[in-house]
mmCIF file of C-alpha atoms in Angstrom:
data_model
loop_
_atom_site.group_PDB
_atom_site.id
_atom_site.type_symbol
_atom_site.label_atom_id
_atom_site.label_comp_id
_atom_site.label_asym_id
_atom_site.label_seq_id
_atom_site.Cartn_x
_atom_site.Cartn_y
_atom_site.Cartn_z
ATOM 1 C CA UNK A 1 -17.422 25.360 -49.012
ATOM 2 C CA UNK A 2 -19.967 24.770 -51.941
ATOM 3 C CA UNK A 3 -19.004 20.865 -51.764
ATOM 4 C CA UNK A 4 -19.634 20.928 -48.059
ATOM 5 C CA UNK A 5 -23.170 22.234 -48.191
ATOM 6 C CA UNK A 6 -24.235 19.738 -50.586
ATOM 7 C CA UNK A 7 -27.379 18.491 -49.547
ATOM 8 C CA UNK A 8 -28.369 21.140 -46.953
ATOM 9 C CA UNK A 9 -31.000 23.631 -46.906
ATOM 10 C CA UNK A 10 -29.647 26.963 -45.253
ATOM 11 C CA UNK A 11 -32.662 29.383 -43.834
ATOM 12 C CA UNK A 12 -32.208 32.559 -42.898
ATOM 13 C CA UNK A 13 -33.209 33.867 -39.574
ATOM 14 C CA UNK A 14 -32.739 36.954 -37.657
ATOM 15 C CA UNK A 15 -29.824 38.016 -40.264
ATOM 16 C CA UNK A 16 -27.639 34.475 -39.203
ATOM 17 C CA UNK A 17 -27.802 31.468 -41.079
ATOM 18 C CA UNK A 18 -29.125 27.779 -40.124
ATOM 19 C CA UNK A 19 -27.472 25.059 -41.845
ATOM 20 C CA UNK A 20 -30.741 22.020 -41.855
ATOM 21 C CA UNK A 21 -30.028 18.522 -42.991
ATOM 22 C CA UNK A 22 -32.313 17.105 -45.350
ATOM 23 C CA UNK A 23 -35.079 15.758 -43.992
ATOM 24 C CA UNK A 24 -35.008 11.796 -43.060
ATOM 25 C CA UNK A 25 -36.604 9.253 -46.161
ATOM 26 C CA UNK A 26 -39.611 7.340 -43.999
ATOM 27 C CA UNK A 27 -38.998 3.707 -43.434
ATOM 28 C CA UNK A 28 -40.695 1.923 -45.767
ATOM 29 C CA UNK A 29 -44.555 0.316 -44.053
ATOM 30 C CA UNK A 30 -44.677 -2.994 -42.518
ATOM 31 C CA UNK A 31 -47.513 -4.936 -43.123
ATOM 32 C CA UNK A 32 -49.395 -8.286 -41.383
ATOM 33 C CA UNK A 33 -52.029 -10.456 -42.061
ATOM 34 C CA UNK A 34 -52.308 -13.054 -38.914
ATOM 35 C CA UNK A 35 -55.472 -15.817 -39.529
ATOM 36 C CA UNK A 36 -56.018 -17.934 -36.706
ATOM 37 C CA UNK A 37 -59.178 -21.061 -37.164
ATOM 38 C CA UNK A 38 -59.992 -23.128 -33.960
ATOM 39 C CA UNK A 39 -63.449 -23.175 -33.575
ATOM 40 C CA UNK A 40 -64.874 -25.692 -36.367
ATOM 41 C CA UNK A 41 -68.262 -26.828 -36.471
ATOM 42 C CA UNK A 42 -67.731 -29.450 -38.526
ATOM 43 C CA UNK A 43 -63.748 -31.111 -37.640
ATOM 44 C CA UNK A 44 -62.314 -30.913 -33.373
ATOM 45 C CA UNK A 45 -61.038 -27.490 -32.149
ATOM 46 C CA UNK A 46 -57.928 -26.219 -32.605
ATOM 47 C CA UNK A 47 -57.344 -24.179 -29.836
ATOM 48 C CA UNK A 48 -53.666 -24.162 -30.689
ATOM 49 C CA UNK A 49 -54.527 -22.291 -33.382
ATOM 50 C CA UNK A 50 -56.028 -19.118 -32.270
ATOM 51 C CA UNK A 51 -53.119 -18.995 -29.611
ATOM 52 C CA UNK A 52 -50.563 -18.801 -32.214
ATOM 53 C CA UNK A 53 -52.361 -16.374 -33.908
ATOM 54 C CA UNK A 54 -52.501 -13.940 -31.018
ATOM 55 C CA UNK A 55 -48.786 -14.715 -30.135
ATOM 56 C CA UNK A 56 -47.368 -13.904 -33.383
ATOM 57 C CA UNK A 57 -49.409 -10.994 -34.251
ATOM 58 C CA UNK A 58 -48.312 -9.447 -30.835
ATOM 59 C CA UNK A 59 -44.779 -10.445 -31.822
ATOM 60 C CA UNK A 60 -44.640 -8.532 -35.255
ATOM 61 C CA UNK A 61 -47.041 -5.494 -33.174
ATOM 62 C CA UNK A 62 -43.718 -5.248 -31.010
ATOM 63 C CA UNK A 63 -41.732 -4.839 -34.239
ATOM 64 C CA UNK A 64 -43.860 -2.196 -35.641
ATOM 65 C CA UNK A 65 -46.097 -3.904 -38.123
ATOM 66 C CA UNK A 66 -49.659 -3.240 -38.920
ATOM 67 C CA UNK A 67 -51.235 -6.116 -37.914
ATOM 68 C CA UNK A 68 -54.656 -7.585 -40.228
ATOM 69 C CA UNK A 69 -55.584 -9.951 -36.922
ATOM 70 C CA UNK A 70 -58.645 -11.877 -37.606
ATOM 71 C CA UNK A 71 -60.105 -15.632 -36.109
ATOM 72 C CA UNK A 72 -62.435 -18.040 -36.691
ATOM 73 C CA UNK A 73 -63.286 -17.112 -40.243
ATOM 74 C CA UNK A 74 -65.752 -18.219 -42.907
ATOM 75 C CA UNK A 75 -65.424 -18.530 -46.442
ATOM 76 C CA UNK A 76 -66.425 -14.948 -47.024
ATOM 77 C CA UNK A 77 -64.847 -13.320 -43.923
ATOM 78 C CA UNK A 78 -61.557 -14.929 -45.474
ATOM 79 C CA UNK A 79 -61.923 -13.337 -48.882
ATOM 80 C CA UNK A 80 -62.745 -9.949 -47.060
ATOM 81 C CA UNK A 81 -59.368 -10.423 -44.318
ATOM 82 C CA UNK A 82 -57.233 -10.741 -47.657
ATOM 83 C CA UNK A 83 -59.175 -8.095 -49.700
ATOM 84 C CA UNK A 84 -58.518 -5.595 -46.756
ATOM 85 C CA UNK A 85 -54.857 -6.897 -46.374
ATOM 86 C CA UNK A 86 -54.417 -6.181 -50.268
ATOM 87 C CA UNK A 87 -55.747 -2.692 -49.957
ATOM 88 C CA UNK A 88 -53.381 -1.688 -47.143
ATOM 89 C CA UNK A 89 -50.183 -3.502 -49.188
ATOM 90 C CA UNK A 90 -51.358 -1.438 -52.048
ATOM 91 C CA UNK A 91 -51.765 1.822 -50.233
ATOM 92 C CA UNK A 92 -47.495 1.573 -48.911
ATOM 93 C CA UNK A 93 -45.538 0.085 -52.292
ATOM 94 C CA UNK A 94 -42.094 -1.869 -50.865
ATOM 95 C CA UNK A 95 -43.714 -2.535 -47.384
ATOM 96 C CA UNK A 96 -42.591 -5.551 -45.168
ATOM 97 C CA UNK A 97 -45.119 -7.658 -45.115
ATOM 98 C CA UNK A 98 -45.937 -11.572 -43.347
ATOM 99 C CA UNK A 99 -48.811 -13.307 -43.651
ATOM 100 C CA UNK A 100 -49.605 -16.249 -41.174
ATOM 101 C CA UNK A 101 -52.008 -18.661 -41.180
ATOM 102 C CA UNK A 102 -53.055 -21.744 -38.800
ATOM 103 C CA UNK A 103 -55.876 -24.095 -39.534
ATOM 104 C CA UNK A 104 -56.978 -27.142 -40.909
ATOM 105 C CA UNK A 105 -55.598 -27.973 -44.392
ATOM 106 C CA UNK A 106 -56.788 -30.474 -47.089
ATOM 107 C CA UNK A 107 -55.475 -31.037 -51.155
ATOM 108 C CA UNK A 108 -57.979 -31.767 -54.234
ATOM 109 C CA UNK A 109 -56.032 -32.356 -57.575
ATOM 110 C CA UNK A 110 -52.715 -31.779 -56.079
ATOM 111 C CA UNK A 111 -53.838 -27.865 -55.205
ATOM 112 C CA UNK A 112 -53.298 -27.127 -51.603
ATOM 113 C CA UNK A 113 -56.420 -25.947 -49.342
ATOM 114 C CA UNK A 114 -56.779 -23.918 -46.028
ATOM 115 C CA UNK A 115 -60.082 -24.435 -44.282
ATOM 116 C CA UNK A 116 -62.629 -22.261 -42.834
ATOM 117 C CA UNK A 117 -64.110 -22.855 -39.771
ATOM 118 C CA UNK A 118 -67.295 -22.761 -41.633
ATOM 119 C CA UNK A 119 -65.903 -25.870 -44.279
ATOM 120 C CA UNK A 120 -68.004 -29.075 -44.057
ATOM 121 C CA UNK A 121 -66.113 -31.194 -46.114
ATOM 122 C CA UNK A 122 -68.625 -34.676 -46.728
ATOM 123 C CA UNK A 123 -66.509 -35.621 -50.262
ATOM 124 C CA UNK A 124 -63.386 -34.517 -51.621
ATOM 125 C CA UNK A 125 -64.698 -31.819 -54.099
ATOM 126 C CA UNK A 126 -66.208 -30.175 -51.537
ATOM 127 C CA UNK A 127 -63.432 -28.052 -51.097
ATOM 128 C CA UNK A 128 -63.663 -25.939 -54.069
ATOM 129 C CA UNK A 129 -66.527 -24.777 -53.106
ATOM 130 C CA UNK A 130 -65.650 -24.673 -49.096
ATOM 131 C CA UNK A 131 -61.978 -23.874 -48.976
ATOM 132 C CA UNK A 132 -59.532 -21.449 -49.602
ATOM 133 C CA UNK A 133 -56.944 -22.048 -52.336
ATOM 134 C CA UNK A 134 -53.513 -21.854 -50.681
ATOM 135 C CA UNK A 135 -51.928 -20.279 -53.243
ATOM 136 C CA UNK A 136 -54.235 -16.827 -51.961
ATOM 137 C CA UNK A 137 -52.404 -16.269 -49.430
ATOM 138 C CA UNK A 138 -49.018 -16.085 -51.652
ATOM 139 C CA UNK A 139 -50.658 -14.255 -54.198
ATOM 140 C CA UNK A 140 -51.770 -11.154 -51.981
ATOM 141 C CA UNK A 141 -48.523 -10.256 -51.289
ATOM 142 C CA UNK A 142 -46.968 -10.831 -54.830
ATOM 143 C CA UNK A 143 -49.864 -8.284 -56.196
ATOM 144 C CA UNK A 144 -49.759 -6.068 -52.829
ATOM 145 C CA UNK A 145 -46.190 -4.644 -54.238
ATOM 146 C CA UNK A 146 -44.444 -5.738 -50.863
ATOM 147 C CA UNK A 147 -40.362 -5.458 -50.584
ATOM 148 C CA UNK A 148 -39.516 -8.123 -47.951
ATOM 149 C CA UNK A 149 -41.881 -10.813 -47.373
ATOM 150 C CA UNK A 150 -42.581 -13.905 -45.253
ATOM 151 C CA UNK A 151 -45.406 -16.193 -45.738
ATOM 152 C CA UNK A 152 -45.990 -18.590 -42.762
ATOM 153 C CA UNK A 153 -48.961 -21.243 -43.095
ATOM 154 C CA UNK A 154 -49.256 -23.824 -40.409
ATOM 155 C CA UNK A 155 -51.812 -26.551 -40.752
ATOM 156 C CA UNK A 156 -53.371 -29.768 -39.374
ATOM 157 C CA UNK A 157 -54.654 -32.149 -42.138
ATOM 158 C CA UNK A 158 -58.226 -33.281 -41.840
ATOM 159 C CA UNK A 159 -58.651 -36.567 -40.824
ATOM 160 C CA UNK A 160 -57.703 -39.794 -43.701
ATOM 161 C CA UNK A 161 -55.839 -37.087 -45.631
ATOM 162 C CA UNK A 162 -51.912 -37.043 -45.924
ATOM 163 C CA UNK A 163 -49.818 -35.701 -43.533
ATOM 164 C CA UNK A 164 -48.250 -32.834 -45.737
ATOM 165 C CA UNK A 165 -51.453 -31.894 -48.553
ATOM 166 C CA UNK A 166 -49.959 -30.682 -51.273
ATOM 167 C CA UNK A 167 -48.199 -27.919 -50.541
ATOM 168 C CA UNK A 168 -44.831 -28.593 -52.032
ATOM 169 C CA UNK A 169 -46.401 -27.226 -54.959
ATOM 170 C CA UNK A 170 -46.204 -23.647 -53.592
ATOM 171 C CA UNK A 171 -42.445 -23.801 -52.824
ATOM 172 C CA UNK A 172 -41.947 -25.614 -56.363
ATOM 173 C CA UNK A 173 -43.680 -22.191 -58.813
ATOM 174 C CA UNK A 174 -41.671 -19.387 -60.198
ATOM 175 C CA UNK A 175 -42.200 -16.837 -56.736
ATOM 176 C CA UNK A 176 -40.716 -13.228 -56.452
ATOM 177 C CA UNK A 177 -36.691 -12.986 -55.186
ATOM 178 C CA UNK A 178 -37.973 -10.851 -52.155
ATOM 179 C CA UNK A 179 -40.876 -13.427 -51.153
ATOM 180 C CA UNK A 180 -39.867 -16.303 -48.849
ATOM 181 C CA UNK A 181 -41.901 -19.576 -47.746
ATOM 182 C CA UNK A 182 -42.557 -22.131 -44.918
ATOM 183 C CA UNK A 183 -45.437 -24.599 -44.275
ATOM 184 C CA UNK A 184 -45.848 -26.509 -41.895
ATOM 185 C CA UNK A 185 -47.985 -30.095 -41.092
ATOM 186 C CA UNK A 186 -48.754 -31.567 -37.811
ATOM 187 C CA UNK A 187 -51.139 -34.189 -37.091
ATOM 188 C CA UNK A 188 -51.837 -33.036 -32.982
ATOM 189 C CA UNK A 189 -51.181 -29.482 -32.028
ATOM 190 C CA UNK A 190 -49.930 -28.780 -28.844
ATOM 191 C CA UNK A 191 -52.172 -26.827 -26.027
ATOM 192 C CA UNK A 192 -50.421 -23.768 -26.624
ATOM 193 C CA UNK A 193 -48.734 -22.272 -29.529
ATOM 194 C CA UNK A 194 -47.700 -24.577 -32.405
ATOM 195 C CA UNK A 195 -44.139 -25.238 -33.145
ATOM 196 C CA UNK A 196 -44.156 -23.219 -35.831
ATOM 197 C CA UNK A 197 -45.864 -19.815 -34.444
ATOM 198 C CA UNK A 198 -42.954 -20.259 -31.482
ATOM 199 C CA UNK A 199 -39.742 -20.537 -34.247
ATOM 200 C CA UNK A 200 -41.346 -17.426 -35.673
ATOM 201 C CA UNK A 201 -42.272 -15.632 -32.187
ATOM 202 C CA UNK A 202 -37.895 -16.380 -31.137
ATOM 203 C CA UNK A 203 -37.082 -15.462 -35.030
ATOM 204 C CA UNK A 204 -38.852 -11.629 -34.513
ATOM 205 C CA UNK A 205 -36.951 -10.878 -31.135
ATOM 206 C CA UNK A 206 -34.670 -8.235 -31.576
ATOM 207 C CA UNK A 207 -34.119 -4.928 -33.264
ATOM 208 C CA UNK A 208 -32.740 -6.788 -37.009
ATOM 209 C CA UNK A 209 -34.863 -9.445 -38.608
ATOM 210 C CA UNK A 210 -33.690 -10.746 -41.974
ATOM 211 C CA UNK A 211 -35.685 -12.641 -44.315
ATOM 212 C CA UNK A 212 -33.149 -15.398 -44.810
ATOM 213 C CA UNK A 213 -31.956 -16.088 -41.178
ATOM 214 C CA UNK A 214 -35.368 -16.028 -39.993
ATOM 215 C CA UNK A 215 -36.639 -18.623 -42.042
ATOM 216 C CA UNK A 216 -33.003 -20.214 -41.129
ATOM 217 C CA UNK A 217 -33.386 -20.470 -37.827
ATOM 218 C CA UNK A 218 -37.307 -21.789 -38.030
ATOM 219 C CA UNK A 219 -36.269 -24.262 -39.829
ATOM 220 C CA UNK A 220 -33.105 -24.995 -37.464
ATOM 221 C CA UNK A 221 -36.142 -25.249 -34.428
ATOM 222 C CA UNK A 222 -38.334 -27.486 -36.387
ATOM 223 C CA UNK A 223 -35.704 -29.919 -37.315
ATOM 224 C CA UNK A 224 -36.379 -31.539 -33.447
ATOM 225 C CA UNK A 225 -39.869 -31.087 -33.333
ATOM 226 C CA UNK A 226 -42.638 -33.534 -34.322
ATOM 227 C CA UNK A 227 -43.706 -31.808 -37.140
ATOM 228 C CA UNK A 228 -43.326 -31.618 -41.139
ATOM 229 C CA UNK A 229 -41.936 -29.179 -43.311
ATOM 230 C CA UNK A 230 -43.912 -29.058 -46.491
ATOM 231 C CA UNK A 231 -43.490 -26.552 -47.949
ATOM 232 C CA UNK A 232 -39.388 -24.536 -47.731
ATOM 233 C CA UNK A 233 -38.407 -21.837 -50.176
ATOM 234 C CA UNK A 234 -35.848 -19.193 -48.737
ATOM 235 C CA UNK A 235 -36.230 -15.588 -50.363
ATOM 236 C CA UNK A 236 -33.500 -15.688 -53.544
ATOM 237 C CA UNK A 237 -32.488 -11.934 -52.328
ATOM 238 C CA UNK A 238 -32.220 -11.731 -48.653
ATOM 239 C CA UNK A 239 -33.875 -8.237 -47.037
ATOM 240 C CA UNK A 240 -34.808 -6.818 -43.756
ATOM 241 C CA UNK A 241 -38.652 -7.231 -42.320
ATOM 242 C CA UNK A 242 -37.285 -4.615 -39.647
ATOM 243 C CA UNK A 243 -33.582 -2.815 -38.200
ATOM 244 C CA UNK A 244 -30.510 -3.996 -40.448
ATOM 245 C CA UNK A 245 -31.378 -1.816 -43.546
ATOM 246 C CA UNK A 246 -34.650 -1.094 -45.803
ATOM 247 C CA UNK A 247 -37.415 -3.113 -46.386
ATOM 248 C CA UNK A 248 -35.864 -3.853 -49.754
ATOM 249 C CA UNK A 249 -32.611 -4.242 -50.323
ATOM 250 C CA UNK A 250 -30.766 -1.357 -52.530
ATOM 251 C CA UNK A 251 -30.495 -2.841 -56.180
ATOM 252 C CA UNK A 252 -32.789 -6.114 -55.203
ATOM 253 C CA UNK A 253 -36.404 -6.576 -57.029
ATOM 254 C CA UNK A 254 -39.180 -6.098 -54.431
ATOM 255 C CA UNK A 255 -41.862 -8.832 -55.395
ATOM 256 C CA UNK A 256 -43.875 -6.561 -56.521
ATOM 257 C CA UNK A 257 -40.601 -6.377 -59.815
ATOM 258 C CA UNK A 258 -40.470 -9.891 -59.892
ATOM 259 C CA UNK A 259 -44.133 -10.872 -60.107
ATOM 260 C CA UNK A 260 -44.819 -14.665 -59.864
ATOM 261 C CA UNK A 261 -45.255 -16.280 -63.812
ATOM 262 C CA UNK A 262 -46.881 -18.903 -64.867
ATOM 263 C CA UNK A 263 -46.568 -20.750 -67.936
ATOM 264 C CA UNK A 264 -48.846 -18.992 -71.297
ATOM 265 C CA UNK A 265 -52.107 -20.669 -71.792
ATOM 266 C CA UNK A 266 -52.907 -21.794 -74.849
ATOM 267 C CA UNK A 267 -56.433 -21.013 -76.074
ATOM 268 C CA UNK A 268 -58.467 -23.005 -77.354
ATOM 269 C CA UNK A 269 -58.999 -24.634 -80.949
ATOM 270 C CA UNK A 270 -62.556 -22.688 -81.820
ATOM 271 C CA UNK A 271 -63.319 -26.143 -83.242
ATOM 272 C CA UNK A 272 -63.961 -27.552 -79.256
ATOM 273 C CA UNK A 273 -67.244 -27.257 -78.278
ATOM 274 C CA UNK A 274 -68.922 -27.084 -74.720
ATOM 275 C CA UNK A 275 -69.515 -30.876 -74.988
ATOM 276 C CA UNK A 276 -65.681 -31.578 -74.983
ATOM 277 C CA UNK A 277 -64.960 -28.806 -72.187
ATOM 278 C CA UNK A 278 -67.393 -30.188 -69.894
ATOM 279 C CA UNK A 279 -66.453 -33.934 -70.494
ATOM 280 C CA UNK A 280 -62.581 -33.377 -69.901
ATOM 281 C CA UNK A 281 -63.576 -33.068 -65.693
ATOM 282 C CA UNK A 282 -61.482 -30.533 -63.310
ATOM 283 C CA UNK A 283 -57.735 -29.952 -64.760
ATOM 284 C CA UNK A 284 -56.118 -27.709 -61.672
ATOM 285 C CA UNK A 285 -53.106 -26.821 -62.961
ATOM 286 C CA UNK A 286 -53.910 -23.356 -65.354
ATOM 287 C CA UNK A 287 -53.729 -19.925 -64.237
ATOM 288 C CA UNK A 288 -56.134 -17.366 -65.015
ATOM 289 C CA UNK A 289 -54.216 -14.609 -64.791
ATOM 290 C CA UNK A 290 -51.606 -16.282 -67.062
ATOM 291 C CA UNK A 291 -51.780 -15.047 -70.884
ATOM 292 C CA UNK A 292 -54.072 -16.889 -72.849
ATOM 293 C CA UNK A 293 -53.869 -15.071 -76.361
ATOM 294 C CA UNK A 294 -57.672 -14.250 -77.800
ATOM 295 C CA UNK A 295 -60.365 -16.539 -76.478
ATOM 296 C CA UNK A 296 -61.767 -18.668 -78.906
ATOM 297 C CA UNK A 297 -64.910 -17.213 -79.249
ATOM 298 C CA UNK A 298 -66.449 -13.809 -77.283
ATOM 299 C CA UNK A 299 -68.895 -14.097 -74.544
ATOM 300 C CA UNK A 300 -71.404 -10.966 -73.377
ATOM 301 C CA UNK A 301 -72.049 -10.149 -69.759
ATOM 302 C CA UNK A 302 -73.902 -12.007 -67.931
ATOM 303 C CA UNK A 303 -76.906 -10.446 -68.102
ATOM 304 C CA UNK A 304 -77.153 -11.266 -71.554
ATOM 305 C CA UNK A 305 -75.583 -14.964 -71.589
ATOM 306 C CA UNK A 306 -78.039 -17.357 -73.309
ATOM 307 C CA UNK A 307 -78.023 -20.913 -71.482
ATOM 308 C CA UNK A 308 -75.359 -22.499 -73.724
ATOM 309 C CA UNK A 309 -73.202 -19.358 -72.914
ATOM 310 C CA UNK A 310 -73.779 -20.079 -69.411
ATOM 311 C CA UNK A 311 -72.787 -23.909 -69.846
ATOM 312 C CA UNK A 312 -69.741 -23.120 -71.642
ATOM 313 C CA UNK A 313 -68.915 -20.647 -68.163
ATOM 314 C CA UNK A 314 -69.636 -23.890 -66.007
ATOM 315 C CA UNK A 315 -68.026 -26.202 -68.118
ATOM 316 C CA UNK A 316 -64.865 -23.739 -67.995
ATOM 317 C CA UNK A 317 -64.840 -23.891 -64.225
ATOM 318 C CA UNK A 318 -65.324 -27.364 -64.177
ATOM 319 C CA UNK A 319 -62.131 -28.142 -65.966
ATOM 320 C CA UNK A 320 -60.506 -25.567 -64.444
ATOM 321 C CA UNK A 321 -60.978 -26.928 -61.151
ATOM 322 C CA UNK A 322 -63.284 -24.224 -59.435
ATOM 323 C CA UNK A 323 -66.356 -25.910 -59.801
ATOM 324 C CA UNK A 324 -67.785 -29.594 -59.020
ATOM 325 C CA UNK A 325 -71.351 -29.306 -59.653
ATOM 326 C CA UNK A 326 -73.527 -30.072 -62.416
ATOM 327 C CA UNK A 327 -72.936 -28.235 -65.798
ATOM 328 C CA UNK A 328 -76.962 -26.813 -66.085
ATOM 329 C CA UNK A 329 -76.874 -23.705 -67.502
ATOM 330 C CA UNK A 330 -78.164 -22.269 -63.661
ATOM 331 C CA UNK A 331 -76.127 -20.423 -61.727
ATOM 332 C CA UNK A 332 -76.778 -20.991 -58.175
ATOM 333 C CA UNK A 333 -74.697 -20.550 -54.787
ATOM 334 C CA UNK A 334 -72.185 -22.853 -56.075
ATOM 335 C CA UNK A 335 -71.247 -21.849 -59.067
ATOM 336 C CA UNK A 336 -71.341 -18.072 -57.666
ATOM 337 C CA UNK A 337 -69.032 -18.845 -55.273
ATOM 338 C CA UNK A 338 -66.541 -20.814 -58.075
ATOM 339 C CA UNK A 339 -67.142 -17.356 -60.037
ATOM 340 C CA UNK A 340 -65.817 -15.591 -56.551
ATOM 341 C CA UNK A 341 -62.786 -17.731 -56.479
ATOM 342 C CA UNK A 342 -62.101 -17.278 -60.440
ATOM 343 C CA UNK A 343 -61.901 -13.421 -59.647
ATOM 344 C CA UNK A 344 -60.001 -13.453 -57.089
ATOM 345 C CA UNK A 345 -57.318 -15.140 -58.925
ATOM 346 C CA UNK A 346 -57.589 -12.546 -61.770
ATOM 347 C CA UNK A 347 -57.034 -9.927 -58.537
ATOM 348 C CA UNK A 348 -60.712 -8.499 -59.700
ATOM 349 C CA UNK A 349 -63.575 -7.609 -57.834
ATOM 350 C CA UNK A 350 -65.412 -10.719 -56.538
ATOM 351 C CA UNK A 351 -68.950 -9.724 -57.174
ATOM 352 C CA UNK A 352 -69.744 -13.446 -58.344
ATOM 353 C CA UNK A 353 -70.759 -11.657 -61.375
ATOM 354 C CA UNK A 354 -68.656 -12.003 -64.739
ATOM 355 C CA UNK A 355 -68.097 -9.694 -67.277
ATOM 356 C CA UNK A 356 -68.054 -9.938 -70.780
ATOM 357 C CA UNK A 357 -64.406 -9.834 -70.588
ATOM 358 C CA UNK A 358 -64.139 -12.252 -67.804
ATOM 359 C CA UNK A 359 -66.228 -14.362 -69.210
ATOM 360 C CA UNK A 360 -64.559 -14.939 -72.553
ATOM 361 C CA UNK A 361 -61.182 -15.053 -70.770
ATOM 362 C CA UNK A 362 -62.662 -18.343 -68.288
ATOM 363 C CA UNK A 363 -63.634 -20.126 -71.374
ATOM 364 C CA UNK A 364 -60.625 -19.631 -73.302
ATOM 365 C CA UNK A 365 -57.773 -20.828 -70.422
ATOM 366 C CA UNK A 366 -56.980 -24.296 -70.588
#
């Protein structure tokens, strides 16, 4: 009899006893972010678009998700959709979560861009300044803590670029086991939803969505469409966005366990100068939020930065690939905005302000 009423709470009432079962664990949170560009002042609508967006945000809506819905971003109302979509991963640990994306796309240095509709894009550097890395997109959901996870971008190249920019690259780093990863290039959308946004619309039907067959069976759909794949990368531990079983799998590392790593960076000699920074050009490839041991020398705040402290901060950016304008010592709107981008990679604050500990960190990554 003790055995039997394991795990149940008796209460007493009116002299009898009620046997209750413990009370039901809540499903883990599912979680959406859903971008959709088409109106661009600067490149042809993309009508396309905007209609996936709405058709795959109402899909995951029917399966219960949260949905972060937003179109026809800038530059800043990007960095605020993702901010906001960070703070509600945060606020429910192992959540499901998707992100989806469709817009223009472009590559600088091999690192993969998604355009705002407010990009104007005159020269190739233009994008660090007007884009929005790629790699953000992934990177909100490693950080956010998520269990399952699907991230979905679908793009149109800007004209003369190639057909796939770049984003192999994303598919190709160390990502979480829970995390998985499609993009997608086409040169013409179609007048309604993209190829893409309608494999994922027929994957979310039904009651039990796995990670690994969803991405499975998009793929499957795209194989006869005239699209490209450029980006594949199934999740290494299959779970369930919704129905089947938890959001994580018993036993499996959520991404938030398995963060994404990147290789140490090693900081550099104290013996080279600004002069040698700034004349090495953008290198795209480090990570500031990889470990980069002590900096080579300490930098204050801003506030109290003389100009060569300031240089060395632009010449950092430069080579690190955030910034393309002149190394002057003044920081104006474009080397605010590289500062923005710099943060946001460190998962800070993006005041476009450093700190003395930011600061010394830029100028130490290689």
């Amino acid at each position: 009899m003790k055995h039997a009423l394991a795990g149940l709470t008796i209460l007493g009432f009116g002299g009898s006893l009620l046997l209750a079962p413990p009370p039901a664990t809540a499903a883990p949170a599912r979680e959406a972010l859903v971008i959709g560009n088409g109106t661009y002042g600067s490149l042809p609508p993309l009508p396309a678009c905007l209609q996936s967006a709405h058709a795959v945000a109402a899909a995951l809506r029917g399966l219960g998700f949260q949905v972060v819905e937003r179109e026809d971003l800038s530059t800043g109302g990007t960095d605020a959709a993702i901010g906001e979509y960070s703070r509600q991963l945060a606020a429910g640990p192992g959540a499901a979560a998707v992100v989806y994306s469709c817009g223009y796309a472009t590559s600088f240095n091999d690192r993969p861009f998604v355009l705002p509709v407010s990009a104007r894009i005159s020269r190739p550097a233009d994008v660090l300044t007007q884009g929005i890395l790629a790699k953000l997109l992934v990177d909100v959901v490693t950080r956010g803590g998520a269990g399952a996870a699907i991230v979905a971008i679908d793009t149109v190249p800007i004209p003369d670029t190639p057909a796939a920019p770049g984003f192999d690259v994303l598919a190709q780093a160390s990502l979480p086991d829970g995390l998985g990863l499609i993009a997608v290039s086409q040169a013409k959308p179609p007048d309604g939803p993209t190829p893409l946004a309608t494999a994922l619309i027929a994957g979310l039907k039904g009651t039990d969505v796995q990670t690994t067959a969803l991405l499975s069976g998009v793929q499957q759909q795209l194989a006869s469409r005239p699209v490209t794949v450029a980006a594949l990368r199934p999740p290494a531990v299959p779970a369930y966005l919704a129905g089947g079983a938890p959001a994580t799998t018993p036993g499996a590392p959520s991404v938030a366990q398995t963060p994404a790593t990147t290789p140490p960076i090693a900081p550099a000699a104290a013996s080279q100068g600004t002069s040698q920074a700034a004349s090495q050009g953008p290198m795209l490839g480090a990570s500031p939020g990889a470990s980069i041991g002590a900096p080579p020398f300490l930098l204050p705040a801003e506030e109290q930065m003389s100009e060569a402290d300031r240089r060395a901060v632009q010449a950092a950016l430069v080579r690190l690939g955030y910034y393309p304008g002149p190394v002057d010592g003044r920081f104006g709107g474009d080397t605010r905005a590289a500062i923005r981008r710099y943060q946001h990679e460190l998962g800070g604050e993006m005041t476009g302000r450093l700190t003395a500990a930011q600061a010394s960190r830029l100028v130490g990554a290689r």
